[in-house]
N, CA and C atoms as an extended XYZ file, in Angstrom:
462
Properties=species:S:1:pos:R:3:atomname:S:1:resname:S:1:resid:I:1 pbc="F F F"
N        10.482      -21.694       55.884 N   UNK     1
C        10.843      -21.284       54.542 CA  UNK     1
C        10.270      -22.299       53.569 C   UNK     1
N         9.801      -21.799       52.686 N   UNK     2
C         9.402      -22.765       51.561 CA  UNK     2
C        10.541      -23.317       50.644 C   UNK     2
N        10.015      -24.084       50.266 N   UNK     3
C        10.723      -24.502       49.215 CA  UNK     3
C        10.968      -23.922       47.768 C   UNK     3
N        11.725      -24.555       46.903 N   UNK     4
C        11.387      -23.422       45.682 CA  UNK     4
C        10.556      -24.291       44.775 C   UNK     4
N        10.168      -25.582       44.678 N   UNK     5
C         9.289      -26.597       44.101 CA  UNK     5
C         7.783      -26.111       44.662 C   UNK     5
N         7.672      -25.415       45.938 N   UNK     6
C         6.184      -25.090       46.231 CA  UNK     6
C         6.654      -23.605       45.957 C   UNK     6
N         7.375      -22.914       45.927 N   UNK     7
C         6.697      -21.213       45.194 CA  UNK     7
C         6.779      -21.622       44.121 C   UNK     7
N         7.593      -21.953       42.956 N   UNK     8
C         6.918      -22.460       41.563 CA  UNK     8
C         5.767      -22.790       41.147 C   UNK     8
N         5.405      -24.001       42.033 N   UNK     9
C         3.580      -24.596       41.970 CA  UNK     9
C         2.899      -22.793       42.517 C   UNK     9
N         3.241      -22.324       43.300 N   UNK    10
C         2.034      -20.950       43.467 CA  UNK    10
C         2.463      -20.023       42.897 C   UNK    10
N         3.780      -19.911       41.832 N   UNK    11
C         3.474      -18.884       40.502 CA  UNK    11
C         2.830      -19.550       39.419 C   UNK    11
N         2.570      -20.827       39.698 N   UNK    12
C         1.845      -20.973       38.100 CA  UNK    12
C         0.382      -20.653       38.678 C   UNK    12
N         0.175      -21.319       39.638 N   UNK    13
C        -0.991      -21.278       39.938 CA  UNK    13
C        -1.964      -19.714       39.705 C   UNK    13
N        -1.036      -18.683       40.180 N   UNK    14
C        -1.252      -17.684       39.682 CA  UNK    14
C        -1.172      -17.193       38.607 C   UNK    14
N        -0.326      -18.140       37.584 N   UNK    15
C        -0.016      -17.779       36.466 CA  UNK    15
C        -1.500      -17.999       35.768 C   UNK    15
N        -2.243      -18.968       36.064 N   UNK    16
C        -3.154      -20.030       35.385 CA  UNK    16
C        -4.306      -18.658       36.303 C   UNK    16
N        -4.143      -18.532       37.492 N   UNK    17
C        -5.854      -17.569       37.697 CA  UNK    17
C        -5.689      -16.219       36.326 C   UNK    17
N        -4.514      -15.410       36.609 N   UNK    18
C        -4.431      -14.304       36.133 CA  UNK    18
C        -5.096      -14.590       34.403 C   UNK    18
N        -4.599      -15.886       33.844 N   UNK    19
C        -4.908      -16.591       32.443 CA  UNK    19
C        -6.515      -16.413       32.152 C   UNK    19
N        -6.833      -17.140       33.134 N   UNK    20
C        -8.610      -16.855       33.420 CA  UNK    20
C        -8.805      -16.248       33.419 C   UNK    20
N        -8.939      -15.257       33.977 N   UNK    21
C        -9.512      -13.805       34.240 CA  UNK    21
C        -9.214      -12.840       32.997 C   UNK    21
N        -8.158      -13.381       32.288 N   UNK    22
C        -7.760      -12.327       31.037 CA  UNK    22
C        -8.895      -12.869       30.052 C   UNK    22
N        -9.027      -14.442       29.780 N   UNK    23
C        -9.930      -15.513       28.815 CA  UNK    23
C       -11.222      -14.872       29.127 C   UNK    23
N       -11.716      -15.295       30.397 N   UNK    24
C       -13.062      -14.375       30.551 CA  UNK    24
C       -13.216      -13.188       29.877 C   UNK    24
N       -12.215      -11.888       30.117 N   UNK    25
C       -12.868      -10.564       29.672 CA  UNK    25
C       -12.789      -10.905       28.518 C   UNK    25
N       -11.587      -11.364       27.892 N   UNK    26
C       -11.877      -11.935       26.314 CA  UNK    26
C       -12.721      -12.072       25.216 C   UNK    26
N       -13.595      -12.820       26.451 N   UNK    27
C       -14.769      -13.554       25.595 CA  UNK    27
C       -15.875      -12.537       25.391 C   UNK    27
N       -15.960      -11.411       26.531 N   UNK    28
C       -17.256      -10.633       26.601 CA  UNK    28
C       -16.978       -9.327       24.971 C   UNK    28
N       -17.726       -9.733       24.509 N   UNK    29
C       -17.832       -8.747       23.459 CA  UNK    29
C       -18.344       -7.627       23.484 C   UNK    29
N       -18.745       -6.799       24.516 N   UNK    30
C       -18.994       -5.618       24.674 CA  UNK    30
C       -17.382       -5.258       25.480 C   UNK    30
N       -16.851       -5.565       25.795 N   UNK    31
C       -15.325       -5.506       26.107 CA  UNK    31
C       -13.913       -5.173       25.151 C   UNK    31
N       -14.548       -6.449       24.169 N   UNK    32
C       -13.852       -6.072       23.569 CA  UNK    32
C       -14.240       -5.751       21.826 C   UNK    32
N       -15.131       -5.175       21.296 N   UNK    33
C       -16.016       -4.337       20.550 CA  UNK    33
C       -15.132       -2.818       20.687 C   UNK    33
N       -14.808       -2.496       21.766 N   UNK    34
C       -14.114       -0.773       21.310 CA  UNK    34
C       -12.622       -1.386       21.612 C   UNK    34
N       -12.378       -2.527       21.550 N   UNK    35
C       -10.500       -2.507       21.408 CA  UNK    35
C       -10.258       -2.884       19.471 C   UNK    35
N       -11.046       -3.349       19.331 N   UNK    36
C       -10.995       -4.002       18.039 CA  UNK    36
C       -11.404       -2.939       16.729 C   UNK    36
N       -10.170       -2.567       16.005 N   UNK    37
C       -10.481       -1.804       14.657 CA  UNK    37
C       -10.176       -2.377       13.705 C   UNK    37
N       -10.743       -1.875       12.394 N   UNK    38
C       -10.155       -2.919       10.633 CA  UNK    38
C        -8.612       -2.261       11.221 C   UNK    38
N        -7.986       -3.295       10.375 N   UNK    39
C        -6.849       -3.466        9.626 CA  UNK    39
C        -7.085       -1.683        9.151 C   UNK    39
N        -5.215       -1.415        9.217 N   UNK    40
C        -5.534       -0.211        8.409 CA  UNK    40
C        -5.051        0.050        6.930 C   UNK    40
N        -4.695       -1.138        6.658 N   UNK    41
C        -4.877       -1.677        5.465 CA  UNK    41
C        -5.773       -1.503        4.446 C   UNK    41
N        -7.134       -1.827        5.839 N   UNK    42
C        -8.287       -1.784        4.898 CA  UNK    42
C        -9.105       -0.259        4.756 C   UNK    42
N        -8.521        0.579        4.350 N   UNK    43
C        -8.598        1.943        4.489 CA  UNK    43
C        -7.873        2.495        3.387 C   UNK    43
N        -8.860        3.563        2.785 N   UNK    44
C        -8.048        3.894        1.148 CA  UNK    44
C        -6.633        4.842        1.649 C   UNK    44
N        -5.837        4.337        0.362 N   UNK    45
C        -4.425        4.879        1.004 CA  UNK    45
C        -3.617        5.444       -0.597 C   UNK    45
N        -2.653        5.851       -0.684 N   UNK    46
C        -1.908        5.995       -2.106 CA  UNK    46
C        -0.625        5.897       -1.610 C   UNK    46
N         0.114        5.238       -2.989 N   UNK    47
C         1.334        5.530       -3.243 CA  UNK    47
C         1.965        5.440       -4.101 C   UNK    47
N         3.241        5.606       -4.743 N   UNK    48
C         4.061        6.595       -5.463 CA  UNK    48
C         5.259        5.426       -6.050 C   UNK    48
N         5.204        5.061       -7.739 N   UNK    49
C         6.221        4.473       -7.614 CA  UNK    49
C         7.361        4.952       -8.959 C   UNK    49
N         8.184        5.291       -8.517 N   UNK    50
C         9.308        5.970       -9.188 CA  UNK    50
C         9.910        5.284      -10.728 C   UNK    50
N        10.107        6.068      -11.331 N   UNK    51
C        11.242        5.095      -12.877 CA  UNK    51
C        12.247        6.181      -12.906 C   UNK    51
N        12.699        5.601      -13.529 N   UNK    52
C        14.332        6.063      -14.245 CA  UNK    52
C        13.936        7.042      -15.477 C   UNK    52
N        14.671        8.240      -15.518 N   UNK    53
C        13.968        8.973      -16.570 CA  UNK    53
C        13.896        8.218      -17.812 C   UNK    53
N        12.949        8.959      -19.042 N   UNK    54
C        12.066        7.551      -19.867 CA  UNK    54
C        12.621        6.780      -20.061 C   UNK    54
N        12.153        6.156      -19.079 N   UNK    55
C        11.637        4.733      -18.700 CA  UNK    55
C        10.523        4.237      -18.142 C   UNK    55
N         9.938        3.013      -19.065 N   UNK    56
C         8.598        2.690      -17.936 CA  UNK    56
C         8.580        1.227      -17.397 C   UNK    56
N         9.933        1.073      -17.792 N   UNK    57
C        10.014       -0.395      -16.730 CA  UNK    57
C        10.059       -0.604      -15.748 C   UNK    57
N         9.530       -0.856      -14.721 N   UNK    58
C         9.853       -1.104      -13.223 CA  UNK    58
C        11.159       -1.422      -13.126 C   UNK    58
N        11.799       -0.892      -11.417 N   UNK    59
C        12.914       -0.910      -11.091 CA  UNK    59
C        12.731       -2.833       -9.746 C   UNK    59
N        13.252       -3.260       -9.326 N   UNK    60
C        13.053       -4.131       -8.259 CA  UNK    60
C        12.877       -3.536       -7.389 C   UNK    60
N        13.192       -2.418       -6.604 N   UNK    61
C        12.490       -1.526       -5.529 CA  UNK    61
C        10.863       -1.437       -5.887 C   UNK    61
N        10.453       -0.848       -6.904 N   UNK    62
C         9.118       -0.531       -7.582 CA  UNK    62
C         8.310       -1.868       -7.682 C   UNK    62
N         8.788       -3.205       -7.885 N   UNK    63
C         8.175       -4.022       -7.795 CA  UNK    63
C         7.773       -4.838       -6.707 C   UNK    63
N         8.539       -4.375       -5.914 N   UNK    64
C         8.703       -5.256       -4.387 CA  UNK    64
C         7.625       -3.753       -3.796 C   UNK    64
N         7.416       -2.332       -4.294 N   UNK    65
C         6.360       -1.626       -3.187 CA  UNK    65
C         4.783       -2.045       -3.966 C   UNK    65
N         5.318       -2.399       -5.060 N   UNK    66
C         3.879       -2.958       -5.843 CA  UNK    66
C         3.538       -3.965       -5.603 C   UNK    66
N         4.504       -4.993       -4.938 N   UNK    67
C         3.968       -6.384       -4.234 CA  UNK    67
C         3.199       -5.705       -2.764 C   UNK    67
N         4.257       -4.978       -1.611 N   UNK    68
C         3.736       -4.833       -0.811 CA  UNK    68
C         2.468       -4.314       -0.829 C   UNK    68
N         2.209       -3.047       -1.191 N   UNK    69
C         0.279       -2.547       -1.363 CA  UNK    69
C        -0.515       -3.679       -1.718 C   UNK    69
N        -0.016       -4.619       -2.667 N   UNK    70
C        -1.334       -5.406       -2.767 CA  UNK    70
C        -1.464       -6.719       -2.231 C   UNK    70
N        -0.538       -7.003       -1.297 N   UNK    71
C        -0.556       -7.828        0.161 CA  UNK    71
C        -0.955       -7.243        1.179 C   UNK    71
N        -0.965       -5.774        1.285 N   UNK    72
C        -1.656       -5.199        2.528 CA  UNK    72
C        -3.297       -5.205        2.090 C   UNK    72
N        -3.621       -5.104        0.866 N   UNK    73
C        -4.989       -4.819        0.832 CA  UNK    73
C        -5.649       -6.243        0.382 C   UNK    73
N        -5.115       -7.354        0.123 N   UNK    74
C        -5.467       -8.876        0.428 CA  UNK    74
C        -6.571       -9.185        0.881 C   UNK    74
N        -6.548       -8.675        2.446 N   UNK    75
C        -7.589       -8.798        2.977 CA  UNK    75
C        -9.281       -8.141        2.918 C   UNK    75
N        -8.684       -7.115        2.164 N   UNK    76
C        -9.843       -5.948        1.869 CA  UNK    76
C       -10.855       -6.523        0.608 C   UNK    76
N       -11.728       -5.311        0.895 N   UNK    77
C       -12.235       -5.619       -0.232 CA  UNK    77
C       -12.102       -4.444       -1.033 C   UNK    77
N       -11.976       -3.844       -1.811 N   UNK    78
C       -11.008       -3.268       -2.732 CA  UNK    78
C       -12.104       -2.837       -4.006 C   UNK    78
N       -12.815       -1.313       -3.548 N   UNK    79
C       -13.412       -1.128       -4.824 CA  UNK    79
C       -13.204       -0.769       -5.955 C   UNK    79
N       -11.652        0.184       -5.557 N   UNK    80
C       -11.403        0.709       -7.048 CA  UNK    80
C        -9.751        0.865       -7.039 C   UNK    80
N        -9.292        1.250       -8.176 N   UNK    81
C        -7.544        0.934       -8.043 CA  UNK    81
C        -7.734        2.308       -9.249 C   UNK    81
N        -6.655        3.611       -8.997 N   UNK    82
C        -6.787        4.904       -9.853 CA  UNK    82
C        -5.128        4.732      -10.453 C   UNK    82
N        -4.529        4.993      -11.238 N   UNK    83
C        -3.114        4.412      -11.159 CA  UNK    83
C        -3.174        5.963      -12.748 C   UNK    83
N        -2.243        6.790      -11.973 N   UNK    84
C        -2.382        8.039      -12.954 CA  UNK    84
C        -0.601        8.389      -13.262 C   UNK    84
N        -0.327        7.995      -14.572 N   UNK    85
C         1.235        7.996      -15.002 CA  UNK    85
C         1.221        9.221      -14.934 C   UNK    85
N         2.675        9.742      -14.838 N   UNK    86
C         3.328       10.747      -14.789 CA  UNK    86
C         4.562       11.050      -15.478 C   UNK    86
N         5.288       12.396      -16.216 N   UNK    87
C         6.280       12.764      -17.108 CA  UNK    87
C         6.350       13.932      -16.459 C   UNK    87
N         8.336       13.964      -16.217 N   UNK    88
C         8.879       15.161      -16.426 CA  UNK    88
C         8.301       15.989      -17.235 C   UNK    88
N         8.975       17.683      -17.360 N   UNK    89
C         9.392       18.271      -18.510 CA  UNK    89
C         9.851       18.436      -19.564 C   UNK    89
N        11.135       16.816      -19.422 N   UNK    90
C        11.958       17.288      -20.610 CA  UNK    90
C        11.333       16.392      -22.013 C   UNK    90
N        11.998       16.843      -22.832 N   UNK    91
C        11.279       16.244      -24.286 CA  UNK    91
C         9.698       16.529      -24.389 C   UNK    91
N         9.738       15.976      -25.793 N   UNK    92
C         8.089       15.934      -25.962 CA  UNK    92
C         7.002       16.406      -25.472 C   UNK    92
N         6.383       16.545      -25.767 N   UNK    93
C         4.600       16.761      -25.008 CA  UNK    93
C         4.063       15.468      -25.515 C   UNK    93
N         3.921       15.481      -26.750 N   UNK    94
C         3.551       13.949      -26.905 CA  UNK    94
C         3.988       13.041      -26.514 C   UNK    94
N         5.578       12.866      -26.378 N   UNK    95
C         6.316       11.312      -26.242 CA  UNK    95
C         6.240       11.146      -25.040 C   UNK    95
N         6.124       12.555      -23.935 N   UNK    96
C         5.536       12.517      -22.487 CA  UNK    96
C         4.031       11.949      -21.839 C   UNK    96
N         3.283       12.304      -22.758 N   UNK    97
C         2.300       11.419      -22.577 CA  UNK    97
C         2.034       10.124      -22.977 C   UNK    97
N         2.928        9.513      -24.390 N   UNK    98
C         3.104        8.161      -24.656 CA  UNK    98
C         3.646        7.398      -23.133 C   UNK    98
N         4.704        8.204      -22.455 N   UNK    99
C         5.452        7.696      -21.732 CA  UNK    99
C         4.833        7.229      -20.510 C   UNK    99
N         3.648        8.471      -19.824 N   UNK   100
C         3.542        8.214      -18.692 CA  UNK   100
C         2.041        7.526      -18.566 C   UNK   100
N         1.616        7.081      -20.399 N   UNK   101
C         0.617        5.967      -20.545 CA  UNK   101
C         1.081        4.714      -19.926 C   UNK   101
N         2.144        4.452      -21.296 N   UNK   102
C         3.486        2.902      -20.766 CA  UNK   102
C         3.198        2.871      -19.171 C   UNK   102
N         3.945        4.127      -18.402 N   UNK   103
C         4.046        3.703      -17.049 CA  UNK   103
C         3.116        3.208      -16.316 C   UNK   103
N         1.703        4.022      -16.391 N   UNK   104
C         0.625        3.209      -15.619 CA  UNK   104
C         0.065        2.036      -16.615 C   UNK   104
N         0.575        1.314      -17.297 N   UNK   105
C        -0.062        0.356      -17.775 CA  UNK   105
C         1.008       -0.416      -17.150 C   UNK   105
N         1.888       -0.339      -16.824 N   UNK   106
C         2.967       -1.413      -16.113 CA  UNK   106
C         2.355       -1.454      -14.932 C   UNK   106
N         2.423        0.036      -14.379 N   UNK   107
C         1.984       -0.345      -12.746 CA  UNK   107
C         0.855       -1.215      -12.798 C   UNK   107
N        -0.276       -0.765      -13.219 N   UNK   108
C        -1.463       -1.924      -13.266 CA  UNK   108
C        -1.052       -3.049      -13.452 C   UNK   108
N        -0.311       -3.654      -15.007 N   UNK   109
C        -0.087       -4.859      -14.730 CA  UNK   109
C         0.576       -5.198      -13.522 C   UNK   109
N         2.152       -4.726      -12.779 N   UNK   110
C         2.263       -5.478      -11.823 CA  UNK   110
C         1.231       -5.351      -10.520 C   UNK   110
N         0.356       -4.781      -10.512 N   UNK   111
C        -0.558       -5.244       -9.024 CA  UNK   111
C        -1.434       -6.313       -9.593 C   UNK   111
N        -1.927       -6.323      -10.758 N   UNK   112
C        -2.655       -7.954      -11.161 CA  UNK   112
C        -1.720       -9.252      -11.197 C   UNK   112
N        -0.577       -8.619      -11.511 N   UNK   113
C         0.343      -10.026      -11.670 CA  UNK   113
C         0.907      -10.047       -9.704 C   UNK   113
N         0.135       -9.328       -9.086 N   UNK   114
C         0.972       -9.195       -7.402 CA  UNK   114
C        -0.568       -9.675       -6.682 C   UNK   114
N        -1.728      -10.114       -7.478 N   UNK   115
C        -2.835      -10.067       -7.267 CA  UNK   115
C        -3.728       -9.694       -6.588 C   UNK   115
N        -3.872       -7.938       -6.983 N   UNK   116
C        -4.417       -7.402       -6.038 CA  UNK   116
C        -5.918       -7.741       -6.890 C   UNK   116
N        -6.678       -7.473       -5.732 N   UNK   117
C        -7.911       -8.358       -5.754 CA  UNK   117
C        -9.104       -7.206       -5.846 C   UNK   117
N        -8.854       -6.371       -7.579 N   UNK   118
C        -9.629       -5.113       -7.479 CA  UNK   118
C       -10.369       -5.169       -8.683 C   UNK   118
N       -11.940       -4.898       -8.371 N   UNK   119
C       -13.137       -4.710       -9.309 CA  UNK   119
C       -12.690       -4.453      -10.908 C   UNK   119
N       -11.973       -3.384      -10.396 N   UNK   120
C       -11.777       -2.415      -11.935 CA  UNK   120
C       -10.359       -1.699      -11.704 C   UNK   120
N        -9.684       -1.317      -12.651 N   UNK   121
C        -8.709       -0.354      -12.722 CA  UNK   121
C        -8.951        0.790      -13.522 C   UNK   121
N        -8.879        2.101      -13.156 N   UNK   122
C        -8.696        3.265      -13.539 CA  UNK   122
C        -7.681        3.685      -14.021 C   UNK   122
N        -6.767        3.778      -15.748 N   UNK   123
C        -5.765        4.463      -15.575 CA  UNK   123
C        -6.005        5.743      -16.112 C   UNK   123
N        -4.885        6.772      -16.033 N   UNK   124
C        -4.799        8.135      -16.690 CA  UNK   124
C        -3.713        8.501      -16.659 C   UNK   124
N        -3.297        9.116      -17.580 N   UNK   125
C        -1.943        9.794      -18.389 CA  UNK   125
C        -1.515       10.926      -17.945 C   UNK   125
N        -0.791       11.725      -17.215 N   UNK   126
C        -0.948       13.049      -17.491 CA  UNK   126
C         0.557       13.651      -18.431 C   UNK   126
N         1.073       12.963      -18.535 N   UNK   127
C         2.351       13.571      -19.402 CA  UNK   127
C         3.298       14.498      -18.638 C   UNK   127
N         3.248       15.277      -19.349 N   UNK   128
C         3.855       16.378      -18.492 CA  UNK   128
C         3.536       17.635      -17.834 C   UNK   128
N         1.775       17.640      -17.906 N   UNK   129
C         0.922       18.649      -17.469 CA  UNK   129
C         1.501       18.746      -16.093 C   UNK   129
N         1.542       19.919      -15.966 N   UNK   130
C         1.985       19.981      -14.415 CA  UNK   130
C         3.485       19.480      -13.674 C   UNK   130
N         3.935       19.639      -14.871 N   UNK   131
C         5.349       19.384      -14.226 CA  UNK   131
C         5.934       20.581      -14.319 C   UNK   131
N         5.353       21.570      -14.883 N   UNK   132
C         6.508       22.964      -14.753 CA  UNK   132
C         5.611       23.740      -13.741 C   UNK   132
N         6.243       24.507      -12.421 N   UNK   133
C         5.782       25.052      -11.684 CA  UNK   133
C         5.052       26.362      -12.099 C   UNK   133
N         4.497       27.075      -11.241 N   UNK   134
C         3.993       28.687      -11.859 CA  UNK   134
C         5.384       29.696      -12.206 C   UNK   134
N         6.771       29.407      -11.627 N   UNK   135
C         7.836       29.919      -11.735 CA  UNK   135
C         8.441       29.148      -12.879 C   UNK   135
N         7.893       28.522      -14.007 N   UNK   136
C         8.767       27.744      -14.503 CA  UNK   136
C         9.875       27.048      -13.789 C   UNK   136
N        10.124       26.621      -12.857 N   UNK   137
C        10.958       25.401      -12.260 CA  UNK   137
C        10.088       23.993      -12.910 C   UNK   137
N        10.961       23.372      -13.537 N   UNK   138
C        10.741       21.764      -13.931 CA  UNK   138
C        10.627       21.099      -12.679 C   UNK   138
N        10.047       19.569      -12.444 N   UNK   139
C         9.598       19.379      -11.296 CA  UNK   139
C        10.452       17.729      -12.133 C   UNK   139
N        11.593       17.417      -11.277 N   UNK   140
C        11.629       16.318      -11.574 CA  UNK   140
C        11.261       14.638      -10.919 C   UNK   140
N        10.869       14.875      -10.210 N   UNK   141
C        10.385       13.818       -9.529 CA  UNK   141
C         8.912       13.697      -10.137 C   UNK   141
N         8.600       14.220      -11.155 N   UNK   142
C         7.542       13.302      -12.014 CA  UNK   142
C         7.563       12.198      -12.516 C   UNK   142
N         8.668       11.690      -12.240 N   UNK   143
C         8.842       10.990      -13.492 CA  UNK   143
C         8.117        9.165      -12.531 C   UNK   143
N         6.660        9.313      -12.390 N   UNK   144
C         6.521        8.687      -11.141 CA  UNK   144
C         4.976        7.930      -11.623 C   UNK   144
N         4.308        6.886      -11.266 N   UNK   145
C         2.934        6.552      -11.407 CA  UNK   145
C         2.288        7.190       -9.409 C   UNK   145
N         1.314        7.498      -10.182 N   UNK   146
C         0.406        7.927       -8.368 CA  UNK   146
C        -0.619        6.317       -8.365 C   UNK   146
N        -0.782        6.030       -7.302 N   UNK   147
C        -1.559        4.695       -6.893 CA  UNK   147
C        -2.929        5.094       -6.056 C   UNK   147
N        -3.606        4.953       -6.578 N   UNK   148
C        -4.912        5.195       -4.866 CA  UNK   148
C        -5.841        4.347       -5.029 C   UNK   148
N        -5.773        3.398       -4.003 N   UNK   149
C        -5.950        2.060       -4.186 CA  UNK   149
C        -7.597        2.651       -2.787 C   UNK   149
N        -9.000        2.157       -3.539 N   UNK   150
C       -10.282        2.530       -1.911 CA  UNK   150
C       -10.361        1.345       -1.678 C   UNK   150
N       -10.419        1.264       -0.279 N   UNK   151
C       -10.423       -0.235        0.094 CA  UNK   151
C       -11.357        0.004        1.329 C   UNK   151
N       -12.235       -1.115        1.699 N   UNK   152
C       -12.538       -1.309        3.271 CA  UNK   152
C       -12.465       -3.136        3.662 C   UNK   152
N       -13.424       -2.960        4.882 N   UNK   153
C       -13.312       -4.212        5.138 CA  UNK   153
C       -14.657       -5.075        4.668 C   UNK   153
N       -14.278       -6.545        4.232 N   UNK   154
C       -15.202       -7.454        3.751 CA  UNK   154
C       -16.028       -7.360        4.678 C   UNK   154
């Protein structure tokens, strides 16, 4: 019977071949060339950040998803940033489009102040175009900026 001080020494020992043999394939880059993809980060993506009806101040939820997007795309390189405000139905046509100007000019500022690391910014207004359905149903979850951030890898 062995001891348990010599099967210890011959699990490392095996511990240390199996180590090798993983380091080797490692290293061969035709190996590992089809395991390796970008970040999917670095891949154009959108998203959606909500206000309080008129209102275009960010909420702390809204600022913390406007931090996250532009820590995921950090690494990228980041050609263009589209940031298109949005308005309910109710009130105005005009004060709806004042409104859902305000909003994407916030969102933009917070991804520069979250420093996203983008060429140019695109904004656009749409007010309340398109918030009443073909049935007249009001659509309230307009009340929202759209984000579509193209990104790849450096």
């Amino acid at each position: 019977m062995r001891s348990s001080t010599h099967r210890r020494a011959l699990a490392l020992a095996g511990l240390i071949a199996a180590s090798a043999g993983l380091a080797a394939c490692a290293s061969d880059p035709f190996v590992r060339a089809g395991l390796v993809t970008p970040p999917a980060a670095c891949r154009g993506h959108t998203f959606e950040v909500y206000f309080r009806e008129d209102e275009a101040r960010l909420t702390d939820p809204a600022r913390e998803a406007v931090r996250l997007h532009a820590r995921l795309v950090a690494p990228c390189r980041v050609r263009a940033v589209e940031v298109l405000g949005l308005a309910s139905a109710t009130g105005d046509a005009a004060r709806n489009l004042t409104l859902s100007e305000r909003r994407a000019v916030a969102v933009a500022e917070a991804l520069v102040e979250a420093g996203l690391p983008a060429p140019r910014f695109q904004l656009f207004a749409a007010g309340d175009r398109g918030a009443l359905t073909d049935t007249g149903t009001a659509e309230p979850l307009r009340r929202r900026v759209e984000v579509r951030i193209e990104a790849g890898t450096r």
